[in-house]
Amino acid sequence: MIARFQTFLPFTLFLPVDLSEQVEPHEFTYAGTKVKLYVPYKSSAQPGDFDQRSELPVTEYPNKLQKSDPQVPLPNVTVDGTPAIDADALQIDFARDSFDRTPGVMDPPIELVLNIANDWLQRLRIATSSPHIRPLDPTGSSWRILFLDDDGSGLDPASGMRVKCSGSFTQNMTVINASSWQNIASLPWGYQPTASSLLLLDARRFTQEVGPAIVLAYTALETRITHALDILASLHGMSPQLWGWVNDRGNWQKEPSTGERFDSLLRVVVRKSLKDEPKLWEIFRNLSSVRNSFAHEGLARLGGRPIDWFDALRLIEGAGQILVWIDALLPEAERETRFESQVRVEASRPVYAPESGQKIDDQAGG
């Protein structure tokens, strides 16, 4: 029996239209299961199928994984002189005597399937030096597993479940209402935001890339507390010579750490410390731990456990709270520009096709 896994890729690959005829699939055996990974292909999804204007039900997303036949090359792209397709889907076949097709049971386990897919994508990223290649997100990917006979044909409908799937989507939104329009106008031409503001926005943009996002968020705190302390030291009469000596010892190992700036130096200058705010201090310590883990080991971990994008998002939002706390220590003229406005956005997507209820196609595909 074959369990055919197909999934959309969160990026586009350009490859010769006849590449699948030039090379063999990658084949290996894992835990007694034969695995065959094919050349990525162009799905039957059309531009706009998944955007907010689309009326395509979410349950129909996996059906769009059907391989487009024929694989129509792009009119203006070639690879090594050969017409190219814009591949957006990946297929992996798992083969063994049988699979458990009981409803509610995932066999092969989706964690295993995604691990194999992401292992290949990681190697693809390195082999092609492509920074935009990123792993599949278990909660944000649309995929399906088709159960087929050994020859790739469909199973008898009476034999049990023939397909298991997941349809999902993500969408980033920036909303402009009358209030935000006026807020934009209130900023002067040539307005320069603080470095910490830009760093935190970039951290939010790269949340799916957990390690780099945490480094950006932590750097936002580093730059802001250093700048804030310089202002506060001057306001509280700290000797410029002494302050310069404290912060520039000619050796970074002798200079105050970021943690010491948030604690000891702040307490000396303004008699306050981030430690006085236990929740914010815990966020800072966790950010510092994950940042150091990624910077020194290349792995974003907290307490020895890898963190996911949701963990990263919470830490990044926590960094924003710490930036607000820093601002409260500064004179109003030195604070970051922030806007508070309320806007209600309602967006809906159809889940099931109204005329057919929950409809999942079980075509085998190519």
Short mmCIF file of C-alpha atoms in Angstrom, two decimals:
data_model
loop_
_atom_site.label_atom_id
_atom_site.label_comp_id
_atom_site.label_asym_id
_atom_site.label_seq_id
_atom_site.Cartn_x
_atom_site.Cartn_y
_atom_site.Cartn_z
CA MET A 1 0.00 0.00 0.00
CA ILE A 2 1.09 3.57 -0.68
CA ALA A 3 0.39 6.59 1.52
CA ARG A 4 0.93 9.55 -0.81
CA PHE A 5 1.65 12.80 1.03
CA GLN A 6 1.19 16.05 -0.89
CA THR A 7 1.62 19.53 0.54
CA PHE A 8 1.82 23.12 -0.59
CA LEU A 9 5.19 24.81 -0.20
CA PRO A 10 5.37 28.22 1.52
CA PHE A 11 7.52 29.50 -1.37
CA THR A 12 7.88 29.01 -5.12
CA LEU A 13 10.56 26.91 -6.82
CA PHE A 14 11.58 27.41 -10.43
CA LEU A 15 12.75 24.25 -12.17
CA PRO A 16 12.96 22.86 -15.72
CA VAL A 17 9.61 21.53 -16.88
CA ASP A 18 11.23 18.18 -17.70
CA LEU A 19 13.36 17.83 -14.53
CA SER A 20 11.33 14.85 -13.30
CA GLU A 21 12.35 13.05 -16.51
CA GLN A 22 16.03 13.88 -16.02
CA VAL A 23 16.47 12.77 -12.40
CA GLU A 24 15.27 9.95 -10.18
CA PRO A 25 13.21 10.48 -7.01
CA HIS A 26 15.13 10.35 -3.72
CA GLU A 27 14.48 6.92 -2.20
CA PHE A 28 15.37 5.48 1.21
CA THR A 29 13.92 3.31 3.98
CA TYR A 30 12.95 4.73 7.37
CA ALA A 31 11.68 2.60 10.27
CA GLY A 32 10.63 -0.20 7.93
CA THR A 33 8.80 2.12 5.55
CA LYS A 34 9.98 2.81 2.01
CA VAL A 35 10.08 6.52 1.26
CA LYS A 36 10.17 8.11 -2.19
CA LEU A 37 10.46 11.91 -2.52
CA TYR A 38 9.62 13.33 -5.94
CA VAL A 39 10.66 16.45 -7.81
CA PRO A 40 8.36 19.34 -6.72
CA TYR A 41 5.52 20.10 -9.11
CA LYS A 42 2.99 22.75 -10.10
CA SER A 43 -0.35 22.14 -8.40
CA SER A 44 -3.76 22.90 -9.85
CA ALA A 45 -4.12 25.95 -7.54
CA GLN A 46 -4.78 29.19 -9.39
CA PRO A 47 -3.68 32.72 -8.46
CA GLY A 48 -6.10 34.12 -5.91
CA ASP A 49 -7.46 30.75 -4.73
CA PHE A 50 -6.33 31.40 -1.16
CA ASP A 51 -6.60 35.17 -0.80
CA GLN A 52 -9.42 37.04 0.92
CA ARG A 53 -11.40 37.58 -2.31
CA SER A 54 -11.60 33.84 -2.93
CA GLU A 55 -14.80 31.94 -2.16
CA LEU A 56 -12.98 28.60 -2.26
CA PRO A 57 -13.94 26.64 0.89
CA VAL A 58 -11.06 25.69 3.18
CA THR A 59 -11.99 22.02 2.81
CA GLU A 60 -11.24 22.34 -0.91
CA TYR A 61 -7.65 23.50 -0.35
CA PRO A 62 -6.21 19.95 -0.26
CA ASN A 63 -7.96 19.15 -3.57
CA LYS A 64 -5.89 21.90 -5.20
CA LEU A 65 -2.82 19.73 -4.53
CA GLN A 66 -3.77 17.71 -7.60
CA LYS A 67 -0.86 17.92 -10.04
CA SER A 68 -1.59 20.26 -12.92
CA ASP A 69 -1.66 18.27 -16.15
CA PRO A 70 0.11 19.26 -18.25
CA GLN A 71 2.82 21.10 -16.33
CA VAL A 72 2.59 24.35 -18.29
CA PRO A 73 5.90 26.27 -18.39
CA LEU A 74 6.07 29.96 -17.63
CA PRO A 75 6.21 32.21 -20.71
CA ASN A 76 9.16 34.28 -19.49
CA VAL A 77 11.37 32.03 -17.32
CA THR A 78 13.96 29.43 -18.33
CA VAL A 79 16.40 27.37 -16.28
CA ASP A 80 19.61 26.39 -18.03
CA GLY A 81 17.91 27.35 -21.28
CA THR A 82 14.93 25.07 -20.65
CA PRO A 83 11.34 26.31 -20.15
CA ALA A 84 10.57 26.39 -16.42
CA ILE A 85 7.56 25.82 -14.17
CA ASP A 86 6.80 27.57 -10.89
CA ALA A 87 6.51 24.55 -8.61
CA ASP A 88 4.45 25.07 -5.46
CA ALA A 89 3.88 21.53 -4.12
CA LEU A 90 5.83 18.54 -2.85
CA GLN A 91 4.97 14.83 -2.98
CA ILE A 92 6.36 12.02 -0.83
CA ASP A 93 5.24 8.38 -1.11
CA PHE A 94 5.38 6.04 1.90
CA ALA A 95 5.09 2.33 1.09
CA ARG A 96 4.62 -0.72 3.30
CA ASP A 97 2.23 -3.68 3.54
CA SER A 98 -0.56 -1.65 5.16
CA PHE A 99 -1.43 1.58 6.99
CA ASP A 100 -3.94 2.16 9.77
CA ARG A 101 -6.73 4.13 8.09
CA THR A 102 -8.98 4.35 11.15
CA PRO A 103 -10.60 7.79 11.53
CA GLY A 104 -8.64 9.88 14.02
CA VAL A 105 -5.46 7.84 13.58
CA MET A 106 -2.53 9.29 11.61
CA ASP A 107 -0.47 6.55 9.98
CA PRO A 108 2.13 7.44 8.94
CA PRO A 109 2.26 10.02 11.78
CA ILE A 110 2.07 13.56 10.42
CA GLU A 111 5.00 14.53 12.66
CA LEU A 112 7.15 11.93 10.92
CA VAL A 113 5.95 13.00 7.48
CA LEU A 114 6.66 16.68 8.12
CA ASN A 115 10.03 15.83 9.67
CA ILE A 116 11.09 14.03 6.49
CA ALA A 117 9.77 16.86 4.31
CA ASN A 118 11.54 19.49 6.41
CA ASP A 119 14.76 17.49 6.45
CA TRP A 120 14.74 17.57 2.64
CA LEU A 121 13.85 21.28 2.59
CA GLN A 122 16.75 22.02 4.94
CA ARG A 123 19.14 20.23 2.59
CA LEU A 124 17.58 22.05 -0.36
CA ARG A 125 18.20 25.37 1.41
CA ILE A 126 21.88 24.57 1.91
CA ALA A 127 22.44 22.98 -1.51
CA THR A 128 20.93 25.98 -3.33
CA SER A 129 22.03 28.71 -0.86
CA SER A 130 18.41 29.92 -0.79
CA PRO A 131 17.54 32.03 2.29
CA HIS A 132 13.82 32.10 1.43
CA ILE A 133 13.44 28.31 1.82
CA ARG A 134 11.75 27.65 5.17
CA PRO A 135 10.26 24.59 6.87
CA LEU A 136 6.65 23.54 6.75
CA ASP A 137 4.58 24.69 9.71
CA PRO A 138 2.46 21.83 11.15
CA THR A 139 -0.37 24.24 11.99
CA GLY A 140 -0.22 26.40 8.88
CA SER A 141 0.21 23.93 6.03
CA SER A 142 -2.43 22.47 3.71
CA TRP A 143 -1.70 18.84 2.95
CA ARG A 144 -3.34 15.52 2.17
CA ILE A 145 -2.43 11.83 2.37
CA LEU A 146 -3.95 9.63 -0.33
CA PHE A 147 -4.04 5.88 0.32
CA LEU A 148 -3.40 3.96 -2.89
CA ASP A 149 -2.80 0.45 -4.11
CA ASP A 150 0.78 -0.67 -4.75
CA ASP A 151 0.50 0.31 -8.40
CA GLY A 152 -0.69 3.84 -7.53
CA SER A 153 -4.33 3.22 -8.39
CA GLY A 154 -7.21 4.17 -6.10
CA LEU A 155 -8.43 1.79 -3.42
CA ASP A 156 -11.89 0.26 -3.30
CA PRO A 157 -14.21 2.77 -1.55
CA ALA A 158 -15.52 -0.07 0.61
CA SER A 159 -12.03 -0.75 1.99
CA GLY A 160 -12.04 2.21 4.39
CA MET A 161 -10.72 5.77 4.43
CA ARG A 162 -8.88 6.70 1.24
CA VAL A 163 -7.72 10.21 2.16
CA LYS A 164 -6.77 12.25 5.22
CA CYS A 165 -6.07 15.94 4.90
CA SER A 166 -5.70 19.35 6.49
CA GLY A 167 -6.67 22.70 4.99
CA SER A 168 -5.41 25.91 6.57
CA PHE A 169 -4.30 29.41 5.65
CA THR A 170 -2.53 32.40 7.15
CA GLN A 171 -2.93 36.01 6.15
CA ASN A 172 -1.09 39.13 7.24
CA MET A 173 -3.20 42.27 7.40
CA THR A 174 -2.40 45.95 7.78
CA VAL A 175 -5.53 47.98 8.44
CA ILE A 176 -5.92 51.70 7.78
CA ASN A 177 -8.87 53.58 9.22
CA ALA A 178 -9.50 57.31 9.72
CA SER A 179 -7.58 57.33 12.99
CA SER A 180 -4.47 55.68 11.55
CA TRP A 181 -4.64 58.02 8.53
CA GLN A 182 -4.43 60.99 10.88
CA ASN A 183 -1.67 59.35 12.89
CA ILE A 184 0.41 59.01 9.73
CA ALA A 185 -0.11 62.70 8.97
CA SER A 186 0.96 63.66 12.51
CA LEU A 187 4.47 62.34 11.88
CA PRO A 188 6.69 64.88 10.13
CA TRP A 189 8.26 64.25 6.74
CA GLY A 190 11.65 62.63 7.25
CA TYR A 191 10.58 61.11 10.57
CA GLN A 192 13.17 58.62 11.80
CA PRO A 193 11.91 55.88 14.13
CA THR A 194 14.23 54.55 16.82
CA ALA A 195 16.42 51.57 16.05
CA SER A 196 14.57 49.54 18.67
CA SER A 197 11.21 50.20 16.96
CA LEU A 198 12.51 48.96 13.61
CA LEU A 199 14.22 45.95 15.16
CA LEU A 200 11.04 44.89 16.95
CA LEU A 201 8.97 45.26 13.77
CA ASP A 202 11.49 43.11 11.91
CA ALA A 203 11.35 40.53 14.72
CA ARG A 204 7.57 40.33 14.28
CA ARG A 205 7.99 39.98 10.53
CA PHE A 206 10.38 37.04 10.91
CA THR A 207 8.43 35.18 13.61
CA GLN A 208 8.41 31.99 11.50
CA GLU A 209 12.23 32.12 11.61
CA VAL A 210 12.39 31.67 15.37
CA GLY A 211 16.12 32.12 16.02
CA PRO A 212 16.66 35.29 13.95
CA ALA A 213 13.41 36.79 15.29
CA ILE A 214 14.54 36.34 18.91
CA VAL A 215 17.96 37.84 18.15
CA LEU A 216 16.27 40.90 16.61
CA ALA A 217 13.94 41.32 19.60
CA TYR A 218 16.80 41.02 22.07
CA THR A 219 18.89 43.48 20.08
CA ALA A 220 15.97 45.93 20.25
CA LEU A 221 16.22 45.76 24.04
CA GLU A 222 20.00 46.10 24.00
CA THR A 223 19.99 49.23 21.89
CA ARG A 224 17.11 50.85 23.78
CA ILE A 225 18.44 50.30 27.31
CA THR A 226 21.91 51.52 26.30
CA HIS A 227 20.47 54.70 24.79
CA ALA A 228 18.06 55.21 27.73
CA LEU A 229 20.81 54.82 30.31
CA ASP A 230 22.96 57.44 28.57
CA ILE A 231 20.06 59.90 28.76
CA LEU A 232 19.21 59.04 32.37
CA ALA A 233 22.83 59.21 33.54
CA SER A 234 23.14 62.70 32.12
CA LEU A 235 19.83 63.83 33.66
CA HIS A 236 20.80 62.51 37.10
CA GLY A 237 24.17 64.23 37.16
CA MET A 238 26.40 61.25 36.54
CA SER A 239 29.98 62.31 35.76
CA PRO A 240 30.52 61.96 31.97
CA GLN A 241 34.07 60.70 32.58
CA LEU A 242 32.92 58.07 35.08
CA TRP A 243 30.01 57.02 32.88
CA GLY A 244 32.29 56.72 29.87
CA TRP A 245 34.71 54.57 31.84
CA VAL A 246 31.91 52.28 33.08
CA ASN A 247 30.63 51.64 29.57
CA ASP A 248 33.86 51.59 27.56
CA ARG A 249 36.65 49.60 29.19
CA GLY A 250 38.48 48.73 25.99
CA ASN A 251 37.38 45.10 26.39
CA TRP A 252 33.78 44.00 25.91
CA GLN A 253 34.20 41.32 28.59
CA LYS A 254 34.80 44.05 31.18
CA GLU A 255 31.84 46.17 30.11
CA PRO A 256 28.31 45.87 31.60
CA SER A 257 26.17 43.11 30.17
CA THR A 258 22.65 43.81 28.97
CA GLY A 259 21.32 42.12 32.09
CA GLU A 260 23.45 44.38 34.30
CA ARG A 261 22.17 47.42 32.43
CA PHE A 262 18.58 46.41 33.15
CA ASP A 263 19.40 45.70 36.80
CA SER A 264 22.51 47.11 38.51
CA LEU A 265 23.14 50.19 36.35
CA LEU A 266 19.49 51.22 36.31
CA ARG A 267 19.33 50.86 40.08
CA VAL A 268 22.42 53.03 40.50
CA VAL A 269 21.12 55.72 38.13
CA VAL A 270 17.36 55.86 38.84
CA ARG A 271 16.95 53.48 41.81
CA LYS A 272 14.83 51.15 39.73
CA SER A 273 15.47 47.76 38.15
CA LEU A 274 13.61 45.54 35.72
CA LYS A 275 13.81 42.96 38.51
CA ASP A 276 11.21 45.03 40.31
CA GLU A 277 8.78 43.77 37.64
CA PRO A 278 8.93 39.95 38.02
CA LYS A 279 6.92 39.13 34.87
CA LEU A 280 8.99 41.47 32.68
CA TRP A 281 12.21 40.22 34.24
CA GLU A 282 11.20 36.62 33.46
CA ILE A 283 10.47 37.59 29.85
CA PHE A 284 13.87 39.29 29.61
CA ARG A 285 15.68 36.27 31.09
CA ASN A 286 13.90 33.91 28.71
CA LEU A 287 14.71 36.13 25.73
CA SER A 288 18.33 36.24 26.84
CA SER A 289 18.47 32.46 27.25
CA VAL A 290 16.98 31.73 23.82
CA ARG A 291 19.15 34.39 22.18
CA ASN A 292 22.31 32.92 23.71
CA SER A 293 21.28 29.39 22.76
CA PHE A 294 20.78 30.44 19.15
CA ALA A 295 23.87 32.66 19.00
CA HIS A 296 26.21 30.03 20.45
CA GLU A 297 24.64 26.74 19.41
CA GLY A 298 22.55 27.68 16.37
CA LEU A 299 19.42 26.30 18.10
CA ALA A 300 16.62 28.40 19.60
CA ARG A 301 15.98 26.58 22.87
CA LEU A 302 14.62 27.45 26.28
CA GLY A 303 15.43 25.15 29.18
CA GLY A 304 16.81 22.63 26.70
CA ARG A 305 13.53 22.57 24.73
CA PRO A 306 13.26 23.94 21.18
CA ILE A 307 10.76 26.79 20.99
CA ASP A 308 8.25 27.18 18.18
CA TRP A 309 6.92 30.25 16.42
CA PHE A 310 4.14 30.71 18.99
CA ASP A 311 6.67 30.74 21.84
CA ALA A 312 8.73 33.24 19.85
CA LEU A 313 5.71 35.46 19.26
CA ARG A 314 4.96 35.64 22.98
CA LEU A 315 8.58 36.52 23.77
CA ILE A 316 8.63 39.20 21.07
CA GLU A 317 5.42 40.75 22.39
CA GLY A 318 7.01 40.65 25.83
CA ALA A 319 10.00 42.56 24.46
CA GLY A 320 7.54 45.23 23.34
CA GLN A 321 6.21 45.47 26.90
CA ILE A 322 9.75 45.95 28.20
CA LEU A 323 10.33 48.76 25.70
CA VAL A 324 7.22 50.50 27.03
CA TRP A 325 8.56 50.08 30.56
CA ILE A 326 11.86 51.68 29.56
CA ASP A 327 10.06 54.62 28.00
CA ALA A 328 8.22 55.31 31.25
CA LEU A 329 11.61 56.07 32.84
CA LEU A 330 12.48 58.71 30.24
CA PRO A 331 11.39 62.32 29.77
CA GLU A 332 8.44 62.53 27.40
CA ALA A 333 10.52 64.11 24.65
CA GLU A 334 12.84 61.07 24.62
CA ARG A 335 10.13 58.42 24.42
CA GLU A 336 9.35 56.40 21.35
CA THR A 337 6.37 57.53 19.31
CA ARG A 338 3.47 55.15 19.84
CA PHE A 339 -0.13 55.30 18.72
CA GLU A 340 -3.10 53.72 20.41
CA SER A 341 -6.23 53.24 18.37
CA GLN A 342 -9.02 50.73 18.22
CA VAL A 343 -10.21 49.18 15.01
CA ARG A 344 -12.54 46.23 14.50
CA VAL A 345 -11.84 43.96 11.57
CA GLU A 346 -14.11 41.08 10.62
CA ALA A 347 -13.08 38.64 7.92
CA SER A 348 -14.70 35.36 6.98
CA ARG A 349 -13.80 32.42 4.81
CA PRO A 350 -16.13 29.57 3.75
CA VAL A 351 -15.16 26.27 5.36
CA TYR A 352 -17.42 23.84 3.49
CA ALA A 353 -18.93 24.05 0.05
CA PRO A 354 -22.59 24.88 0.80
CA GLU A 355 -24.01 22.61 -1.87
CA SER A 356 -22.06 19.53 -0.88
CA GLY A 357 -21.15 19.85 2.78
CA GLN A 358 -17.78 18.41 3.70
CA LYS A 359 -16.35 17.31 0.37
CA ILE A 360 -12.87 15.89 0.03
CA ASP A 361 -11.67 14.68 -3.34
CA ASP A 362 -9.68 11.46 -3.30
CA GLN A 363 -8.12 11.54 -6.74
CA ALA A 364 -4.70 9.93 -6.72
CA GLY A 365 -2.84 12.63 -8.56
CA GLY A 366 0.37 12.24 -10.52
#
